[in-house]
mmCIF file of C-alpha atoms and ligand atoms in Angstrom:
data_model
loop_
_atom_site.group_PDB
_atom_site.id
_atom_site.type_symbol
_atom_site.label_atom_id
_atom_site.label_comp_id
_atom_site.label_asym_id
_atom_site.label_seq_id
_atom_site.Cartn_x
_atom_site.Cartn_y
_atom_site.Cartn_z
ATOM 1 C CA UNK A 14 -9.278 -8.462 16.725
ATOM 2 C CA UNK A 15 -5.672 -9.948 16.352
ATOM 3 C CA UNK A 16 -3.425 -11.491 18.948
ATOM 4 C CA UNK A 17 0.287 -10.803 19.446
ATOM 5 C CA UNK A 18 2.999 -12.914 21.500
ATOM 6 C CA UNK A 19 6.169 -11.085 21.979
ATOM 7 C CA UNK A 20 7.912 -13.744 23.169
ATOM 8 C CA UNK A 21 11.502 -12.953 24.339
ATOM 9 C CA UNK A 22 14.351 -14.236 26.605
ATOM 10 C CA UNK A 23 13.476 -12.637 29.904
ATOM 11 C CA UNK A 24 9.609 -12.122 29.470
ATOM 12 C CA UNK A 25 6.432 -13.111 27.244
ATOM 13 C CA UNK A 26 4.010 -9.976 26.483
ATOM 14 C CA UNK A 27 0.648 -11.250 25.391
ATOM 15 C CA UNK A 28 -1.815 -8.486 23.448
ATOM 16 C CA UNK A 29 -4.986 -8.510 21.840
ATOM 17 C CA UNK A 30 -5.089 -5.514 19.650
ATOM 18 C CA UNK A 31 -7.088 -4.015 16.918
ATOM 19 C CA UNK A 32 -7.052 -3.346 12.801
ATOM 20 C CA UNK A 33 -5.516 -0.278 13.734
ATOM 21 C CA UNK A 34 -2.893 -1.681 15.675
ATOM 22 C CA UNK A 35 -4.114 -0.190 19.311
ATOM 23 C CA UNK A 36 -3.625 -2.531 21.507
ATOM 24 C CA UNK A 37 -6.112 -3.326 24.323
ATOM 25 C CA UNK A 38 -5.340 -5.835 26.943
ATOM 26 C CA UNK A 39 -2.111 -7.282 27.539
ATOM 27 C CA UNK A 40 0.095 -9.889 30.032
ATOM 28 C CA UNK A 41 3.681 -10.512 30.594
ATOM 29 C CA UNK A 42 4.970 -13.685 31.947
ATOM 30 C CA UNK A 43 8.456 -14.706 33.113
ATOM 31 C CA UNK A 44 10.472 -16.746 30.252
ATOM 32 C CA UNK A 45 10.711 -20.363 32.372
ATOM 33 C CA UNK A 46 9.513 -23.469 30.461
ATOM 34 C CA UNK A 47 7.189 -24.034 27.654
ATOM 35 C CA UNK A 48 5.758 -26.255 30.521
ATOM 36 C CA UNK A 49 4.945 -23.770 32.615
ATOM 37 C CA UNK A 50 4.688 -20.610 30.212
ATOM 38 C CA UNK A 51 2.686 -21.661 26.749
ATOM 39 C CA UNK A 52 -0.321 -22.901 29.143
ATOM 40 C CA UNK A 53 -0.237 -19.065 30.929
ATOM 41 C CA UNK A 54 0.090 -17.975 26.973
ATOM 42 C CA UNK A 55 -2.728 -19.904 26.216
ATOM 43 C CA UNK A 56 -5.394 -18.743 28.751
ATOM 44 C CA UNK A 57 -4.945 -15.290 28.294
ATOM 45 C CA UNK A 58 -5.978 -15.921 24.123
ATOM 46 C CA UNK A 59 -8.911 -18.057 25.030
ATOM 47 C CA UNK A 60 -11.647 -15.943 26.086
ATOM 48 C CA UNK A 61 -10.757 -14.023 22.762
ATOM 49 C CA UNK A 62 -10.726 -16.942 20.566
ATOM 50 C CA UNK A 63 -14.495 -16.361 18.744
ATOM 51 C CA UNK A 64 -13.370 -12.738 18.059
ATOM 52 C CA UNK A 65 -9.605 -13.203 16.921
ATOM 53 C CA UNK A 66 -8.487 -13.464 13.396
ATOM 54 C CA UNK A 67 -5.028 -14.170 13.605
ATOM 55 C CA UNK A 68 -1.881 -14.047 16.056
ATOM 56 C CA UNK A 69 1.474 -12.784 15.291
ATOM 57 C CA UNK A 70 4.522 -14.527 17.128
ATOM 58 C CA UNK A 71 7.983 -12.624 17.060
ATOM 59 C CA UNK A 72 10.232 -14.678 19.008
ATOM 60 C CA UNK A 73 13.620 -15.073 20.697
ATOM 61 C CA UNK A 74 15.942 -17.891 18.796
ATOM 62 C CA UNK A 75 17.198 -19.399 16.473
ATOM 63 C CA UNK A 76 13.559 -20.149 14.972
ATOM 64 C CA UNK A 77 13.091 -21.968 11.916
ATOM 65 C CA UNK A 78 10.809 -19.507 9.901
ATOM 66 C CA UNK A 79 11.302 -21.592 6.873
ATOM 67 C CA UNK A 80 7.499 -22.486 5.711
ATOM 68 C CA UNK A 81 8.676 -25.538 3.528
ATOM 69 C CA UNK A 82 10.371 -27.650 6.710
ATOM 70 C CA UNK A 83 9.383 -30.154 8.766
ATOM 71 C CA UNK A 84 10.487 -27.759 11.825
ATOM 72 C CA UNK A 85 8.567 -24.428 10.841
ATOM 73 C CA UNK A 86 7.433 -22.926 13.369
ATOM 74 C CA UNK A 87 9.724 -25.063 16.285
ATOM 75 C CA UNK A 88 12.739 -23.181 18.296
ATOM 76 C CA UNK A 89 16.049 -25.088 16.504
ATOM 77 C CA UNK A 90 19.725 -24.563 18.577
ATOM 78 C CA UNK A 91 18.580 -21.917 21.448
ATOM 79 C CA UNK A 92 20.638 -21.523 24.519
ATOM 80 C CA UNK A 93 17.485 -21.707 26.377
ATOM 81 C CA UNK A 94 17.934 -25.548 26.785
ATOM 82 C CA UNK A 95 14.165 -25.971 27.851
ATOM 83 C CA UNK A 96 13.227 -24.680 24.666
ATOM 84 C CA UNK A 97 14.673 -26.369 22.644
ATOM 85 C CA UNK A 98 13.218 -28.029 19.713
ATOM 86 C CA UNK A 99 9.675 -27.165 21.113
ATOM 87 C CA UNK A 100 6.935 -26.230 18.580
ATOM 88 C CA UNK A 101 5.866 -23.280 19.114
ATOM 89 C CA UNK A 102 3.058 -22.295 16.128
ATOM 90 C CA UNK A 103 1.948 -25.813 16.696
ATOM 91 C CA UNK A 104 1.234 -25.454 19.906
ATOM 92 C CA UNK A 105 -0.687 -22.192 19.421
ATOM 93 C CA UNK A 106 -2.300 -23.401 16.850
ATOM 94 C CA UNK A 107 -3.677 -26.957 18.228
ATOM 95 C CA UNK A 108 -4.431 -24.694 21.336
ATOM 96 C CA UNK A 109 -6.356 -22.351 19.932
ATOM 97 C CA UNK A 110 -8.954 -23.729 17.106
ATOM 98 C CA UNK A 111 -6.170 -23.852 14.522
ATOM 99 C CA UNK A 112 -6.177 -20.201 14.485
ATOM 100 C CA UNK A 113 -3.905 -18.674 11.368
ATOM 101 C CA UNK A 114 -0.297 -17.425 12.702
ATOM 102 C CA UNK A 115 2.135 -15.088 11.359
ATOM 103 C CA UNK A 116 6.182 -16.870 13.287
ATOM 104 C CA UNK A 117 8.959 -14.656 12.451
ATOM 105 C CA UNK A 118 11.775 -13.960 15.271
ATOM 106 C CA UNK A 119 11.289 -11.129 17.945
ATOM 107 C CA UNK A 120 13.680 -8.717 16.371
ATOM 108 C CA UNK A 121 12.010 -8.957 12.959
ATOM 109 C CA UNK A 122 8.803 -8.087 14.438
ATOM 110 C CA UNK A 123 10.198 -4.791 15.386
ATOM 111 C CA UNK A 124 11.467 -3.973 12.476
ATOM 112 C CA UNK A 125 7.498 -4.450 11.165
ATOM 113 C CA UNK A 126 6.479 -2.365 13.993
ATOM 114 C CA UNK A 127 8.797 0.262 13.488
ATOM 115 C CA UNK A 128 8.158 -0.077 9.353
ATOM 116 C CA UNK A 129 4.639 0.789 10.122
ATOM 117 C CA UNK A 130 5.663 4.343 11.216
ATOM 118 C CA UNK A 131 8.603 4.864 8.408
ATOM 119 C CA UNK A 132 9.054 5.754 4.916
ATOM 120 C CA UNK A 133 9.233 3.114 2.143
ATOM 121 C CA UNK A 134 9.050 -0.555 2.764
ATOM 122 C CA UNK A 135 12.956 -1.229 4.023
ATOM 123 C CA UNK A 136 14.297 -1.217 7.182
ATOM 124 C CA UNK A 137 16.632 -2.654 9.507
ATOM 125 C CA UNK A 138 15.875 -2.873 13.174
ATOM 126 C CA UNK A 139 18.882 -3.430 16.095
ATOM 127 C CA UNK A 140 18.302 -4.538 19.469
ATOM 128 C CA UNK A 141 20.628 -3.531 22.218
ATOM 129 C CA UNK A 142 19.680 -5.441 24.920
ATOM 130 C CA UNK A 143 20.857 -8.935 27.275
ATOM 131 C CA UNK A 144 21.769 -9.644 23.789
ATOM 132 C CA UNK A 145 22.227 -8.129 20.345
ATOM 133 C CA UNK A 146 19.958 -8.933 17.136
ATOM 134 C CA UNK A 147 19.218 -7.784 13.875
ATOM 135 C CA UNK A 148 16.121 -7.940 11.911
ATOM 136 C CA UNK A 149 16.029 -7.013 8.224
ATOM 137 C CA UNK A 150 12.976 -6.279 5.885
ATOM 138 C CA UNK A 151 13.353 -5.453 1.911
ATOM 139 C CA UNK A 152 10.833 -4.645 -0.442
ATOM 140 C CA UNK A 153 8.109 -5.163 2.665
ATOM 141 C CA UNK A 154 9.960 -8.709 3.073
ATOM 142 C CA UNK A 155 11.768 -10.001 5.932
ATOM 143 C CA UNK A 156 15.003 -11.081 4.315
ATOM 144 C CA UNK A 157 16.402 -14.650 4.385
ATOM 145 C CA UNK A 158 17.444 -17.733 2.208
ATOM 146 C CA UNK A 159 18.054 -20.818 4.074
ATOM 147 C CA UNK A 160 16.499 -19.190 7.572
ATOM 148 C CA UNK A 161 15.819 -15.658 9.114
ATOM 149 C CA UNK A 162 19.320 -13.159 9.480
ATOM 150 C CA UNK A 163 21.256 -12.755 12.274
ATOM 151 C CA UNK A 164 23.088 -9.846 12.368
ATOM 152 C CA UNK A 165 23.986 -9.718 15.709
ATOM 153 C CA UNK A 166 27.184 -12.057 15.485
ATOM 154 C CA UNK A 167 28.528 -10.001 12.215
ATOM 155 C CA UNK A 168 32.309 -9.408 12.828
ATOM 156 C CA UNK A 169 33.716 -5.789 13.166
ATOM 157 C CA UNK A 170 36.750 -3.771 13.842
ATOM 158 C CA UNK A 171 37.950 -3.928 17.627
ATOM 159 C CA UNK A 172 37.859 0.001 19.036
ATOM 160 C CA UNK A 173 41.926 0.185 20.010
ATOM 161 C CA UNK A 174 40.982 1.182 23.439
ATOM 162 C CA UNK A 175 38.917 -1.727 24.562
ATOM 163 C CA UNK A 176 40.811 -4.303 25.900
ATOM 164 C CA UNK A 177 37.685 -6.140 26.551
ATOM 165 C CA UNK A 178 37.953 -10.237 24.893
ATOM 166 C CA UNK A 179 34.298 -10.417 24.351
ATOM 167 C CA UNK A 180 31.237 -12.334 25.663
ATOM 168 C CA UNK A 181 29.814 -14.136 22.948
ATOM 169 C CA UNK A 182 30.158 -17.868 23.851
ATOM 170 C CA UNK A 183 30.063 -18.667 19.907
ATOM 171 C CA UNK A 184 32.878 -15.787 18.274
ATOM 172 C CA UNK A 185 33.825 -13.614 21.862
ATOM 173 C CA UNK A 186 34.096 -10.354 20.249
ATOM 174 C CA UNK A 187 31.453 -10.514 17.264
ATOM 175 C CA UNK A 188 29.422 -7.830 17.507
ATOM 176 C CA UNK A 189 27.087 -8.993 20.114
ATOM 177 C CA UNK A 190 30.139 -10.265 22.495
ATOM 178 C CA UNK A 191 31.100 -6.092 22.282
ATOM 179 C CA UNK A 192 28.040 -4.208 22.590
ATOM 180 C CA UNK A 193 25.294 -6.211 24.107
ATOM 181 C CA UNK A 194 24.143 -4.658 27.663
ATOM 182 C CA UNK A 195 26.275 -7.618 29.816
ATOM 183 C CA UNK A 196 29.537 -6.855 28.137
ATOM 184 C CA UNK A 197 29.258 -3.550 30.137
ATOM 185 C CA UNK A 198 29.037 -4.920 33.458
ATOM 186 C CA UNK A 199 31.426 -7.701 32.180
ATOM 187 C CA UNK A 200 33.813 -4.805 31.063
ATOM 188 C CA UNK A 201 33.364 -2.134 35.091
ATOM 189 C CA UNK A 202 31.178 -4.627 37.139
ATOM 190 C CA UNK A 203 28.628 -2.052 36.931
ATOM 191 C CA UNK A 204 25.707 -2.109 34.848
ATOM 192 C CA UNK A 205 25.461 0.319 31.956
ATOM 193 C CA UNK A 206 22.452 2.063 33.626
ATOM 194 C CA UNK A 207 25.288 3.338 36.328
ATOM 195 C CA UNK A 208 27.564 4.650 34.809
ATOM 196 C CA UNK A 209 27.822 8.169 33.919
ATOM 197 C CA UNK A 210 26.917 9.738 29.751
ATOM 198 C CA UNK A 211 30.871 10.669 29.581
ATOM 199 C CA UNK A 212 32.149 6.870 30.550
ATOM 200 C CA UNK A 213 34.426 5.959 27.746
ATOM 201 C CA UNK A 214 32.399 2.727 27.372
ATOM 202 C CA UNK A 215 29.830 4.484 25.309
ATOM 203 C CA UNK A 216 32.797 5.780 22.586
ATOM 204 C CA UNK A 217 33.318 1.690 22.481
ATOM 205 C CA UNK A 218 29.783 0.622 21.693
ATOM 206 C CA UNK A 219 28.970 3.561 19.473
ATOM 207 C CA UNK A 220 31.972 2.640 17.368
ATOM 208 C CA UNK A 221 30.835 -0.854 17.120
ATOM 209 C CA UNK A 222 26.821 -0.066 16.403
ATOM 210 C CA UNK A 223 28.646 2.644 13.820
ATOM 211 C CA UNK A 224 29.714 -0.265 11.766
ATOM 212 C CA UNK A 225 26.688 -2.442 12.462
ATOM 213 C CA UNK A 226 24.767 0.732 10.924
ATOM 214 C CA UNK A 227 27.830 1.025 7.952
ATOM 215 C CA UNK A 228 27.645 -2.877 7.102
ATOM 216 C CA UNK A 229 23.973 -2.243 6.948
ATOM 217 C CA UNK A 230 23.878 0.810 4.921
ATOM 218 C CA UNK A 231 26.796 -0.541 2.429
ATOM 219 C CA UNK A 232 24.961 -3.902 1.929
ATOM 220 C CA UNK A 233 21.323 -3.631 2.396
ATOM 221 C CA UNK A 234 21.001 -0.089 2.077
ATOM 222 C CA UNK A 235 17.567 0.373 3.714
ATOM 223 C CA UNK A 236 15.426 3.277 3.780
ATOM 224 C CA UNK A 237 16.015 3.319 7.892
ATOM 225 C CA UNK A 238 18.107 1.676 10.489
ATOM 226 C CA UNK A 239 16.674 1.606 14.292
ATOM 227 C CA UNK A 240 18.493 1.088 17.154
ATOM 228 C CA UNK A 241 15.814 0.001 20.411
ATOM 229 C CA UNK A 242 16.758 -2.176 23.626
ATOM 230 C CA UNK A 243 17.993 -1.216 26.479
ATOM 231 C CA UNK A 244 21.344 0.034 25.901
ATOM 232 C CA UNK A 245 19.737 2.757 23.663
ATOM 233 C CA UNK A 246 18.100 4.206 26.729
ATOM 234 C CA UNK A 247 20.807 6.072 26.992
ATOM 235 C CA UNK A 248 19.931 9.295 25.520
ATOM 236 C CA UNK A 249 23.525 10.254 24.347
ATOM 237 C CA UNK A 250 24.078 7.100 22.515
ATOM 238 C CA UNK A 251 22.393 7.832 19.381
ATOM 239 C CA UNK A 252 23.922 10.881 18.428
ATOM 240 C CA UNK A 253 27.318 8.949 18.897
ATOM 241 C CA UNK A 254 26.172 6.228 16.602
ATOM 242 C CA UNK A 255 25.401 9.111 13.692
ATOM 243 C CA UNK A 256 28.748 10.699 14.066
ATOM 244 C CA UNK A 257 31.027 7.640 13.808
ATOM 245 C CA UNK A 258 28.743 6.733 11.411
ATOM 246 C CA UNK A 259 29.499 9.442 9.553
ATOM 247 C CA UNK A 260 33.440 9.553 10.370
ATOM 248 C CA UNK A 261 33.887 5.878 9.278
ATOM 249 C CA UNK A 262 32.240 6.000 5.928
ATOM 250 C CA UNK A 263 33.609 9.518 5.140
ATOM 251 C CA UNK A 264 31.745 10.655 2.085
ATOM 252 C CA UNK A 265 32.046 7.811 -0.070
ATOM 253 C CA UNK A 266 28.594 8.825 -0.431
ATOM 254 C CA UNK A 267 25.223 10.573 0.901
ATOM 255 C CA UNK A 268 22.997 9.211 2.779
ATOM 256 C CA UNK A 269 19.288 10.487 3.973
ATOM 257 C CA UNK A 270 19.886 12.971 6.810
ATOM 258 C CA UNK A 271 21.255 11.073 9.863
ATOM 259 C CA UNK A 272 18.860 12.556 12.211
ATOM 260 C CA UNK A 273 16.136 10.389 9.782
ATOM 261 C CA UNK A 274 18.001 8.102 8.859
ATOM 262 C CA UNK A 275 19.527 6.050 12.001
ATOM 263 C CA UNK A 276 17.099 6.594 14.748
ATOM 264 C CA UNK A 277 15.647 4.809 18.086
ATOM 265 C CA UNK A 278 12.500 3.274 17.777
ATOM 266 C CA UNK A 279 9.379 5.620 17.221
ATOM 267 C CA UNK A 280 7.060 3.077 18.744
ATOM 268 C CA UNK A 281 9.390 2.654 21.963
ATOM 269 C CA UNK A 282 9.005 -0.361 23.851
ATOM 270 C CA UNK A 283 6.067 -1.447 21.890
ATOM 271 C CA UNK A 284 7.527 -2.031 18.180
ATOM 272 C CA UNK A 285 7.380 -5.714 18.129
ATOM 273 C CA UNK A 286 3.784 -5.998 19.710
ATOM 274 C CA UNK A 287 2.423 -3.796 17.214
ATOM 275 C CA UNK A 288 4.920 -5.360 14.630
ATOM 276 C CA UNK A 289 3.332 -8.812 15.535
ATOM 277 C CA UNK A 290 -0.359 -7.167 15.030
ATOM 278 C CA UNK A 291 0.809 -6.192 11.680
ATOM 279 C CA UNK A 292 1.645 -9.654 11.039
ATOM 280 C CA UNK A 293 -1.212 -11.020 12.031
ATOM 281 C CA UNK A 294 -3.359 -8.688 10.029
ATOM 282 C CA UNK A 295 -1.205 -9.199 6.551
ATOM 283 C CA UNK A 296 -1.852 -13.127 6.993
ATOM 284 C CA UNK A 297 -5.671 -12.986 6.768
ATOM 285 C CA UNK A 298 -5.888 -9.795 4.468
HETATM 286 P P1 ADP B 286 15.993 -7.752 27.088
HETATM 287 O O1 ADP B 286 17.067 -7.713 26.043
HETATM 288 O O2 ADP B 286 16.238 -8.774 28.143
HETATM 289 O O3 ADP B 286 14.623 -7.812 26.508
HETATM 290 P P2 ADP B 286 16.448 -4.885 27.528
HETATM 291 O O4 ADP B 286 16.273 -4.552 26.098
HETATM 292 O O5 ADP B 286 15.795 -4.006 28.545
HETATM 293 O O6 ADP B 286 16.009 -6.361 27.900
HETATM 294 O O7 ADP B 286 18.018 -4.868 27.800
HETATM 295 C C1 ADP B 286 18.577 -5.104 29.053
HETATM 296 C C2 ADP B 286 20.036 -4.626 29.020
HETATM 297 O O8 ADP B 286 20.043 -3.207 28.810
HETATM 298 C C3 ADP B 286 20.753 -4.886 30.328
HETATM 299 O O9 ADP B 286 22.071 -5.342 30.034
HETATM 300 C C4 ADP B 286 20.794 -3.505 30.989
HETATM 301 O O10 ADP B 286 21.927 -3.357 31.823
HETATM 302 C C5 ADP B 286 20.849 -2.571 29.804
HETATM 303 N N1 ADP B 286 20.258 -1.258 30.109
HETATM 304 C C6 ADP B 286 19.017 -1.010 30.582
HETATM 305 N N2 ADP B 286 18.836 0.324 30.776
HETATM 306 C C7 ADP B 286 19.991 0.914 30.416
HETATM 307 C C8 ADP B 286 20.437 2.273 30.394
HETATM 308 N N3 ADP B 286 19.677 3.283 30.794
HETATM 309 N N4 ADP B 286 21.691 2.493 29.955
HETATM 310 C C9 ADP B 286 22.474 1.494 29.538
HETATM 311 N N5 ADP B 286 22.130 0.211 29.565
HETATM 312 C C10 ADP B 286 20.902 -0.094 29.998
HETATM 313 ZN ZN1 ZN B 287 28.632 -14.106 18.307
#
């Protein structure tokens, strides 16, 4: 058995899950305080602790997921004051018999998941959600030098259209102050679940995850790119991304087919769960 904590800014989901990567029984619990959340986190695990063999964290951030620092495994700068600085693996780890744990960030752990059902061992995983992140693997690697990517604040061509200044408190219109799911209510007041599959908003955001997808193919160039979160739940949004994709890098030159190649998640809602199983499964193999 293996544990997995998909630990993210709204909610905690909490599975126990299999070799295979089933997963059996799982919890969510509101985001508050690591006062008031890691004990809940804890609880669940225990009854399981004799027959689990590792747990795999993926994690909202910034993280530090470098092993060879003081402050592996701790949350570093998050706008979740509360958070801040707390140690997460250490926690789980003096909680639960020292038990061995596999700490990337929440997005990476998708991209796992989601490498589990793909071709290859490269991919690059987007999440469209309250907020916008990126999670990179190469070579069956998460990528990363000095800490874990985040491709969500890359900067990117302004749609001339969208008047819209941007919501990202750090850059305003970086990619995540364009295209995350708030900028839409920020944008019409309404939220993005509203508003009708011909609104012009979705031209905007395709553009923008067109270039996310093009900055991604022309400088990682990974055997898949995923788009998952909430924003992708609209069904029309996809196909948009594929043909700006396609009308901003013109033929410079081919690329799998589009329909294989830039997708939404195959394991829907559940890529970083079974991403964190994964995890936790490579760490004790
Ligand atoms: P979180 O990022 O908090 O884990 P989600 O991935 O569900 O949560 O993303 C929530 C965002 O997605 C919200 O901004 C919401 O308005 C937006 N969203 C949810 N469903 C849709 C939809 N069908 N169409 C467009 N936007 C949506
Ligand atoms: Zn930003």
């Amino acid at each position: 058995m293996f544990g997995a904590i998909e630990a993210g800014g709204t909610k905690f989901v909490c599975s126990i899950g299999d070799d295979e990567h089933n997963i059996g029984e799982q919890i969510s619990l509101p985001t508050s305080t690591p006062e008031e959340t890691m004990p809940e986190v804890v609880a669940f695990f225990k009854p399981y602790i004799d027959k689990m063999k590792a747990i795999g964290i993926g994690s909202f951030g910034p993280i530090d997921i470098q092993e060879d620092t003081p402050t592996y495994g701790h949350f570093t700068n998050t706008p979740k004051v509360a958070w801040q600085g707390f140690d997460f693996v250490g926690y789980v780890k003096t909680e639960l018999n020292d038990i061995p744990v596999a700490w990337t960030t929440d997005v990476n752990a998708a991209a796992y998941g989601e490498l589990t059902q793909s071709p290859g061992n490269s991919l690059v995983y987007f999440t469209v959600g309250t907020g916008l992140g990126g999670g990179a693997i190469q070579n069956g690697q998460f990528i990363g030098g000095i800490n874990h990517a985040e491709m969500g604040h890359i900067l990117i061509r302004k749609h001339p259209n969208d008047s819209y200044e941007g919501y990202c408190i750090y850059h305003g219109d970086c990619l995540e102050g364009l295209a995350c799911g708030p900028t839409i209510e920020a944008r019409y007041g309404i939220k993005g679940q509203d508003l009708s599959e011909d609104h012009e908003v979705w031209d905007f955001i395709a553009y923008y995850l067109a270039q996310a997808a093009m900055i991604t193919d022309l400088t990682l160039a990974p055997q898949r790119i995923v788009f998952g979160g909430g924003v992708l739940k609209q069904p029309q949004l996809i196909g948009k991304i594929r043909s700006e994709f396609e009308r901003l890098l013109k033929d410079y030159r081919p690329t799998p087919p589009l329909d294989e190649y830039i997708i939404t998640p195959i394991l829907g809602d559940n890529a970083a769960t079974i991403g964190c199983l994964a995890m936790a499964k490579e760490i004790v193999a």
